[in-house]
Short mmCIF file of N, CA and C in Angstrom, two decimals:
data_model
loop_
_atom_site.label_atom_id
_atom_site.label_comp_id
_atom_site.label_asym_id
_atom_site.label_seq_id
_atom_site.Cartn_x
_atom_site.Cartn_y
_atom_site.Cartn_z
N MET A 78 134.28 196.62 281.48
CA MET A 78 135.49 196.07 282.07
C MET A 78 136.69 196.74 281.39
N THR A 79 137.69 197.08 282.15
CA THR A 79 138.89 197.68 281.57
C THR A 79 140.12 196.92 282.02
N GLY A 80 141.19 197.09 281.30
CA GLY A 80 142.45 196.48 281.70
C GLY A 80 142.42 194.96 281.73
N VAL A 81 141.83 194.34 280.72
CA VAL A 81 141.77 192.88 280.66
C VAL A 81 143.18 192.34 280.49
N GLU A 82 143.55 191.41 281.34
CA GLU A 82 144.88 190.83 281.30
C GLU A 82 144.80 189.31 281.31
N VAL A 83 145.94 188.67 281.21
CA VAL A 83 146.01 187.22 281.31
C VAL A 83 145.39 186.81 282.64
N GLY A 84 144.54 185.78 282.61
CA GLY A 84 143.88 185.29 283.81
C GLY A 84 142.44 185.73 283.95
N THR A 85 142.04 186.79 283.23
CA THR A 85 140.65 187.24 283.27
C THR A 85 139.75 186.15 282.69
N VAL A 86 138.63 185.92 283.34
CA VAL A 86 137.64 184.96 282.85
C VAL A 86 136.42 185.74 282.37
N PHE A 87 135.95 185.44 281.17
CA PHE A 87 134.82 186.16 280.60
C PHE A 87 133.54 185.38 280.67
N GLU A 88 132.47 186.12 280.96
CA GLU A 88 131.13 185.54 280.87
C GLU A 88 130.84 185.33 279.38
N ASP A 89 129.93 184.43 279.13
CA ASP A 89 129.54 184.15 277.76
C ASP A 89 128.92 185.40 277.14
N PHE A 90 129.05 185.54 275.85
CA PHE A 90 128.36 186.58 275.10
C PHE A 90 127.89 185.98 273.79
N VAL A 91 126.96 186.65 273.13
CA VAL A 91 126.42 186.18 271.85
C VAL A 91 126.42 187.36 270.89
N LEU A 92 127.00 187.14 269.71
CA LEU A 92 126.98 188.15 268.64
C LEU A 92 126.71 187.45 267.31
N PRO A 93 126.16 188.17 266.34
CA PRO A 93 125.97 187.58 265.01
C PRO A 93 127.29 187.53 264.25
N ASP A 94 127.46 186.45 263.47
CA ASP A 94 128.62 186.36 262.60
C ASP A 94 128.29 186.96 261.24
N GLU A 95 129.19 186.79 260.29
CA GLU A 95 129.02 187.40 258.96
C GLU A 95 127.83 186.85 258.18
N THR A 96 127.25 185.73 258.63
CA THR A 96 126.06 185.19 257.97
C THR A 96 124.78 185.60 258.70
N GLY A 97 124.93 186.30 259.85
CA GLY A 97 123.78 186.68 260.65
C GLY A 97 123.44 185.65 261.72
N THR A 98 124.17 184.53 261.76
CA THR A 98 123.95 183.48 262.76
C THR A 98 124.45 183.94 264.12
N GLN A 99 123.62 183.78 265.15
CA GLN A 99 124.02 184.16 266.51
C GLN A 99 125.06 183.16 267.01
N ARG A 100 126.23 183.66 267.46
CA ARG A 100 127.33 182.80 267.88
C ARG A 100 127.73 183.08 269.32
N PRO A 101 127.37 182.20 270.25
CA PRO A 101 127.83 182.36 271.63
C PRO A 101 129.33 182.05 271.75
N LEU A 102 130.02 182.76 272.64
CA LEU A 102 131.43 182.46 272.89
C LEU A 102 131.59 181.00 273.29
N SER A 103 130.70 180.49 274.13
CA SER A 103 130.80 179.10 274.60
C SER A 103 130.78 178.12 273.42
N GLU A 104 129.99 178.40 272.39
CA GLU A 104 129.94 177.54 271.21
C GLU A 104 131.25 177.62 270.43
N LEU A 105 131.78 178.83 270.30
CA LEU A 105 133.05 179.02 269.58
C LEU A 105 134.19 178.29 270.27
N LEU A 106 134.11 178.18 271.60
CA LEU A 106 135.15 177.52 272.39
C LEU A 106 134.96 176.01 272.50
N ALA A 107 133.89 175.48 271.95
CA ALA A 107 133.56 174.05 272.12
C ALA A 107 134.67 173.12 271.64
N ASP A 108 135.36 173.50 270.58
CA ASP A 108 136.37 172.61 270.00
C ASP A 108 137.80 172.99 270.34
N GLY A 109 137.98 174.04 271.13
CA GLY A 109 139.35 174.45 271.49
C GLY A 109 139.42 175.94 271.72
N PRO A 110 140.62 176.42 272.04
CA PRO A 110 140.81 177.85 272.30
C PRO A 110 140.42 178.71 271.10
N VAL A 111 140.06 179.95 271.41
CA VAL A 111 139.71 180.93 270.38
C VAL A 111 140.68 182.09 270.48
N VAL A 112 141.13 182.54 269.32
CA VAL A 112 141.96 183.75 269.24
C VAL A 112 141.02 184.85 268.77
N LEU A 113 140.53 185.64 269.73
CA LEU A 113 139.54 186.68 269.45
C LEU A 113 140.28 187.97 269.16
N PHE A 114 140.28 188.37 267.88
CA PHE A 114 140.99 189.59 267.54
C PHE A 114 140.02 190.71 267.19
N PHE A 115 140.12 191.79 267.97
CA PHE A 115 139.33 192.99 267.73
C PHE A 115 140.07 193.84 266.71
N TYR A 116 139.34 194.36 265.73
CA TYR A 116 139.95 195.23 264.73
C TYR A 116 139.04 196.42 264.47
N PRO A 117 139.63 197.56 264.07
CA PRO A 117 138.86 198.80 263.94
C PRO A 117 137.82 198.81 262.82
N ALA A 118 138.17 198.34 261.61
CA ALA A 118 137.23 198.50 260.49
C ALA A 118 137.47 197.48 259.39
N ALA A 119 136.45 196.68 259.11
CA ALA A 119 136.51 195.71 258.02
C ALA A 119 136.85 196.41 256.71
N LEU A 120 137.65 195.75 255.91
CA LEU A 120 138.03 196.20 254.56
C LEU A 120 139.04 197.35 254.55
N SER A 121 139.43 197.85 255.71
CA SER A 121 140.48 198.88 255.72
C SER A 121 141.83 198.18 255.47
N ARG A 122 142.82 198.93 255.08
CA ARG A 122 144.10 198.35 254.70
C ARG A 122 144.74 197.55 255.84
N GLY A 123 144.85 198.16 257.01
CA GLY A 123 145.49 197.49 258.14
C GLY A 123 144.73 196.27 258.61
N CYS A 124 143.42 196.39 258.69
CA CYS A 124 142.61 195.27 259.17
C CYS A 124 142.60 194.13 258.16
N THR A 125 142.66 194.46 256.87
CA THR A 125 142.76 193.42 255.85
C THR A 125 144.08 192.67 255.99
N ALA A 126 145.17 193.40 256.18
CA ALA A 126 146.48 192.76 256.36
C ALA A 126 146.46 191.84 257.59
N GLU A 127 145.87 192.32 258.67
CA GLU A 127 145.82 191.53 259.90
C GLU A 127 144.99 190.26 259.69
N ALA A 128 143.77 190.41 259.16
CA ALA A 128 142.87 189.27 258.96
C ALA A 128 143.47 188.26 257.97
N CYS A 129 144.11 188.75 256.93
CA CYS A 129 144.70 187.83 255.94
C CYS A 129 145.88 187.07 256.53
N HIS A 130 146.60 187.68 257.46
CA HIS A 130 147.69 186.97 258.13
C HIS A 130 147.12 185.83 258.98
N PHE A 131 146.03 186.09 259.69
CA PHE A 131 145.36 185.02 260.43
C PHE A 131 144.93 183.92 259.46
N ARG A 132 144.34 184.30 258.33
CA ARG A 132 143.91 183.33 257.32
C ARG A 132 145.08 182.49 256.83
N ASP A 133 146.20 183.15 256.56
CA ASP A 133 147.36 182.45 256.01
C ASP A 133 147.98 181.47 257.01
N LEU A 134 147.71 181.65 258.29
CA LEU A 134 148.23 180.76 259.33
C LEU A 134 147.17 179.75 259.80
N ALA A 135 146.12 179.58 259.03
CA ALA A 135 145.00 178.71 259.44
C ALA A 135 145.46 177.31 259.79
N ALA A 136 146.35 176.72 259.01
CA ALA A 136 146.82 175.35 259.28
C ALA A 136 147.58 175.29 260.60
N GLU A 137 148.37 176.33 260.88
CA GLU A 137 149.13 176.36 262.14
C GLU A 137 148.19 176.49 263.34
N PHE A 138 147.15 177.32 263.21
CA PHE A 138 146.18 177.43 264.31
C PHE A 138 145.44 176.11 264.48
N ALA A 139 145.06 175.47 263.39
CA ALA A 139 144.37 174.18 263.47
C ALA A 139 145.27 173.14 264.15
N ALA A 140 146.56 173.19 263.89
CA ALA A 140 147.49 172.22 264.47
C ALA A 140 147.57 172.31 265.99
N VAL A 141 147.29 173.49 266.54
CA VAL A 141 147.28 173.63 268.01
C VAL A 141 145.85 173.62 268.56
N GLY A 142 144.88 173.26 267.71
CA GLY A 142 143.50 173.10 268.14
C GLY A 142 142.74 174.39 268.38
N ALA A 143 143.23 175.48 267.81
CA ALA A 143 142.60 176.79 268.04
C ALA A 143 142.09 177.37 266.73
N ARG A 144 141.25 178.38 266.85
CA ARG A 144 140.81 179.07 265.64
C ARG A 144 140.65 180.55 265.90
N PRO A 145 140.96 181.35 264.87
CA PRO A 145 140.76 182.79 264.98
C PRO A 145 139.28 183.14 264.83
N VAL A 146 138.89 184.21 265.51
CA VAL A 146 137.55 184.79 265.38
C VAL A 146 137.74 186.30 265.41
N GLY A 147 137.35 186.98 264.33
CA GLY A 147 137.47 188.43 264.27
C GLY A 147 136.24 189.09 264.85
N ILE A 148 136.42 190.32 265.33
CA ILE A 148 135.28 191.05 265.89
C ILE A 148 135.51 192.55 265.71
N SER A 149 134.49 193.23 265.21
CA SER A 149 134.54 194.68 265.06
C SER A 149 133.13 195.24 265.15
N GLY A 150 133.04 196.54 265.08
CA GLY A 150 131.75 197.21 265.14
C GLY A 150 131.04 197.28 263.80
N ASP A 151 131.58 196.61 262.80
CA ASP A 151 130.97 196.63 261.47
C ASP A 151 129.68 195.82 261.44
N SER A 152 128.80 196.17 260.50
CA SER A 152 127.53 195.46 260.32
C SER A 152 127.78 194.04 259.81
N VAL A 153 126.77 193.19 259.97
CA VAL A 153 126.84 191.82 259.45
C VAL A 153 127.15 191.85 257.96
N GLU A 154 126.51 192.75 257.22
CA GLU A 154 126.72 192.83 255.77
C GLU A 154 128.16 193.19 255.42
N ARG A 155 128.72 194.12 256.16
CA ARG A 155 130.11 194.53 255.92
C ARG A 155 131.06 193.37 256.27
N GLN A 156 130.78 192.66 257.35
CA GLN A 156 131.60 191.51 257.73
C GLN A 156 131.52 190.43 256.64
N GLN A 157 130.33 190.24 256.09
CA GLN A 157 130.15 189.24 255.04
C GLN A 157 130.98 189.62 253.81
N GLU A 158 130.95 190.89 253.45
CA GLU A 158 131.75 191.36 252.31
C GLU A 158 133.24 191.15 252.58
N PHE A 159 133.69 191.48 253.79
CA PHE A 159 135.09 191.33 254.19
C PHE A 159 135.51 189.85 254.09
N ALA A 160 134.72 188.97 254.69
CA ALA A 160 135.04 187.54 254.70
C ALA A 160 135.07 186.98 253.28
N GLY A 161 134.10 187.38 252.46
CA GLY A 161 134.02 186.86 251.09
C GLY A 161 135.12 187.38 250.19
N ARG A 162 135.40 188.66 250.28
CA ARG A 162 136.40 189.27 249.41
C ARG A 162 137.79 188.67 249.64
N HIS A 163 138.08 188.28 250.88
CA HIS A 163 139.42 187.79 251.21
C HIS A 163 139.45 186.31 251.59
N THR A 164 138.31 185.60 251.36
CA THR A 164 138.21 184.17 251.66
C THR A 164 138.83 183.85 253.02
N LEU A 165 138.32 184.51 254.06
CA LEU A 165 138.95 184.41 255.37
C LEU A 165 138.77 183.05 256.03
N GLY A 166 137.59 182.45 255.94
CA GLY A 166 137.42 181.10 256.45
C GLY A 166 137.29 180.96 257.96
N PHE A 167 137.04 182.06 258.64
CA PHE A 167 136.76 182.01 260.08
C PHE A 167 135.68 183.03 260.39
N PRO A 168 135.01 182.88 261.53
CA PRO A 168 133.90 183.78 261.85
C PRO A 168 134.36 185.23 262.06
N LEU A 169 133.53 186.15 261.59
CA LEU A 169 133.71 187.57 261.87
C LEU A 169 132.45 188.03 262.60
N LEU A 170 132.61 188.43 263.84
CA LEU A 170 131.46 188.82 264.65
C LEU A 170 131.19 190.31 264.54
N SER A 171 129.90 190.64 264.53
CA SER A 171 129.45 192.02 264.39
C SER A 171 129.00 192.55 265.75
N ASP A 172 129.77 193.50 266.29
CA ASP A 172 129.49 194.10 267.60
C ASP A 172 129.09 195.56 267.38
N VAL A 173 127.98 195.75 266.67
CA VAL A 173 127.56 197.08 266.23
C VAL A 173 127.37 198.05 267.40
N ASP A 174 126.77 197.58 268.50
CA ASP A 174 126.53 198.49 269.63
C ASP A 174 127.75 198.63 270.55
N GLY A 175 128.80 197.86 270.28
CA GLY A 175 130.03 197.99 271.06
C GLY A 175 129.97 197.37 272.45
N SER A 176 128.94 196.60 272.74
CA SER A 176 128.80 196.05 274.10
C SER A 176 129.90 195.06 274.45
N VAL A 177 130.29 194.20 273.51
CA VAL A 177 131.36 193.24 273.79
C VAL A 177 132.70 193.96 273.81
N ARG A 178 132.90 194.89 272.89
CA ARG A 178 134.12 195.71 272.89
C ARG A 178 134.32 196.36 274.26
N ASP A 179 133.24 196.89 274.82
CA ASP A 179 133.32 197.54 276.13
C ASP A 179 133.67 196.54 277.23
N ARG A 180 133.09 195.35 277.16
CA ARG A 180 133.38 194.32 278.17
C ARG A 180 134.85 193.90 278.13
N PHE A 181 135.46 193.93 276.95
CA PHE A 181 136.86 193.56 276.81
C PHE A 181 137.80 194.75 277.02
N GLY A 182 137.22 195.94 277.21
CA GLY A 182 138.03 197.12 277.48
C GLY A 182 138.85 197.60 276.30
N VAL A 183 138.32 197.46 275.08
CA VAL A 183 139.07 197.88 273.90
C VAL A 183 138.42 199.05 273.17
N ARG A 184 137.67 199.86 273.92
CA ARG A 184 137.08 201.06 273.32
C ARG A 184 138.14 202.15 273.23
N ARG A 185 138.22 202.74 272.06
CA ARG A 185 139.09 203.89 271.83
C ARG A 185 138.29 205.13 272.21
N GLY A 186 138.95 206.20 272.54
CA GLY A 186 138.24 207.45 272.83
C GLY A 186 137.45 207.90 271.61
N PHE A 187 137.10 209.15 271.56
CA PHE A 187 136.33 209.66 270.42
C PHE A 187 137.14 209.48 269.14
N SER A 188 136.61 208.69 268.24
CA SER A 188 137.34 208.35 267.02
C SER A 188 136.37 207.82 265.98
N VAL A 189 136.79 207.92 264.73
CA VAL A 189 136.01 207.34 263.63
C VAL A 189 135.99 205.82 263.78
N THR A 190 137.09 205.26 264.29
CA THR A 190 137.19 203.82 264.53
C THR A 190 137.28 203.59 266.04
N PRO A 191 136.13 203.33 266.69
CA PRO A 191 136.10 203.27 268.15
C PRO A 191 136.68 202.01 268.78
N THR A 192 137.12 201.05 267.97
CA THR A 192 137.65 199.80 268.51
C THR A 192 139.16 199.75 268.36
N LYS A 193 139.86 199.46 269.45
CA LYS A 193 141.32 199.29 269.41
C LYS A 193 141.66 197.93 268.80
N ARG A 194 142.86 197.83 268.27
CA ARG A 194 143.35 196.57 267.71
C ARG A 194 144.01 195.77 268.84
N VAL A 195 143.27 194.82 269.38
CA VAL A 195 143.76 194.00 270.50
C VAL A 195 143.31 192.56 270.26
N THR A 196 144.18 191.61 270.58
CA THR A 196 143.88 190.19 270.41
C THR A 196 143.94 189.49 271.75
N PHE A 197 142.96 188.62 271.99
CA PHE A 197 142.89 187.83 273.22
C PHE A 197 142.89 186.35 272.85
N VAL A 198 143.80 185.58 273.43
CA VAL A 198 143.76 184.13 273.29
C VAL A 198 142.96 183.63 274.49
N ILE A 199 141.83 182.97 274.21
CA ILE A 199 140.90 182.55 275.24
C ILE A 199 140.81 181.03 275.25
N ASP A 200 141.08 180.44 276.41
CA ASP A 200 141.04 178.99 276.54
C ASP A 200 139.59 178.53 276.70
N GLN A 201 139.39 177.23 276.66
CA GLN A 201 138.03 176.69 276.70
C GLN A 201 137.29 176.99 277.99
N ASP A 202 138.00 177.33 279.06
CA ASP A 202 137.35 177.71 280.32
C ASP A 202 137.03 179.21 280.36
N ARG A 203 137.16 179.88 279.20
CA ARG A 203 136.90 181.32 279.01
C ARG A 203 137.93 182.19 279.73
N LYS A 204 139.09 181.62 280.03
CA LYS A 204 140.15 182.37 280.68
C LYS A 204 141.13 182.89 279.62
N VAL A 205 141.50 184.16 279.74
CA VAL A 205 142.46 184.77 278.82
C VAL A 205 143.86 184.25 279.14
N VAL A 206 144.53 183.70 278.14
CA VAL A 206 145.89 183.17 278.34
C VAL A 206 146.96 184.02 277.66
N GLU A 207 146.55 184.97 276.82
CA GLU A 207 147.50 185.88 276.17
C GLU A 207 146.74 187.10 275.68
N VAL A 208 147.40 188.27 275.76
CA VAL A 208 146.83 189.51 275.24
C VAL A 208 147.89 190.14 274.35
N VAL A 209 147.50 190.50 273.14
CA VAL A 209 148.41 191.15 272.19
C VAL A 209 147.85 192.52 271.87
N ARG A 210 148.63 193.55 272.15
CA ARG A 210 148.21 194.92 271.84
C ARG A 210 149.22 195.54 270.90
N SER A 211 148.78 195.88 269.70
CA SER A 211 149.63 196.60 268.75
C SER A 211 148.73 197.21 267.70
N GLU A 212 148.78 198.52 267.59
CA GLU A 212 147.94 199.19 266.60
C GLU A 212 148.58 199.19 265.21
N LEU A 213 149.89 199.10 265.15
CA LEU A 213 150.58 199.31 263.87
C LEU A 213 151.24 198.07 263.28
N ARG A 214 151.57 197.10 264.08
CA ARG A 214 152.22 195.89 263.56
C ARG A 214 151.16 194.81 263.39
N MET A 215 150.63 194.71 262.19
CA MET A 215 149.47 193.85 261.94
C MET A 215 149.77 192.36 262.15
N SER A 216 150.93 191.90 261.73
CA SER A 216 151.21 190.46 261.79
C SER A 216 151.52 189.98 263.20
N VAL A 217 151.87 190.89 264.11
CA VAL A 217 152.24 190.48 265.46
C VAL A 217 151.08 189.81 266.19
N HIS A 218 149.85 190.13 265.84
CA HIS A 218 148.70 189.56 266.53
C HIS A 218 148.62 188.04 266.33
N ALA A 219 148.62 187.61 265.10
CA ALA A 219 148.55 186.16 264.82
C ALA A 219 149.82 185.47 265.27
N ASP A 220 150.97 186.10 265.03
CA ASP A 220 152.25 185.47 265.39
C ASP A 220 152.36 185.24 266.89
N ARG A 221 152.05 186.24 267.69
CA ARG A 221 152.18 186.10 269.15
C ARG A 221 151.11 185.17 269.72
N ALA A 222 149.90 185.21 269.15
CA ALA A 222 148.85 184.30 269.60
C ALA A 222 149.26 182.85 269.34
N LEU A 223 149.79 182.59 268.17
CA LEU A 223 150.23 181.25 267.81
C LEU A 223 151.39 180.80 268.71
N ALA A 224 152.32 181.69 268.98
CA ALA A 224 153.44 181.36 269.87
C ALA A 224 152.94 181.00 271.27
N ALA A 225 151.97 181.73 271.77
CA ALA A 225 151.42 181.46 273.10
C ALA A 225 150.71 180.09 273.12
N LEU A 226 149.98 179.78 272.06
CA LEU A 226 149.28 178.50 271.99
C LEU A 226 150.28 177.34 271.88
N ARG A 227 151.33 177.53 271.10
CA ARG A 227 152.35 176.49 270.98
C ARG A 227 153.07 176.26 272.31
N ALA A 228 153.34 177.34 273.03
CA ALA A 228 154.03 177.23 274.32
C ALA A 228 153.19 176.44 275.33
N ARG A 229 151.87 176.61 275.25
CA ARG A 229 150.97 175.89 276.16
C ARG A 229 150.92 174.41 275.84
N LYS A 230 151.13 174.06 274.56
CA LYS A 230 151.06 172.66 274.14
C LYS A 230 152.31 171.88 274.54
N SER A 231 153.43 172.59 274.71
CA SER A 231 154.69 171.88 274.96
C SER A 231 154.92 171.62 276.43
#
């Protein structure tokens, strides 16, 4: 799928988290919206800044009933190291074969890091309510996702 925009509805998918536990999207959405942020590489400088900003806003996301979920092509072990080193406190999904990345249309061309930095705010009905695209401004992902969730609550 390409060109995912607001209003797109996604079929369920299942990926392992940083502990190796299989996590269906439907389960992640059980308690509220999910902010699914795709990032190029665990433990890289930019991705660490982005993930830590999501972590630092955890109380604000909880206040609007949502939670961040990171996703990259990194292995379960690498995701576990990333989550532990920075005490992230939210699931990091391992999409090693890139199948979910492809469904969301965030594949980069030939590159060392084949995943684009894109964030999707997904409501409990699996409908996309916000899309944030920015490769260089790391904090804009969490900030804009939170703003979209707050706007929906008011």
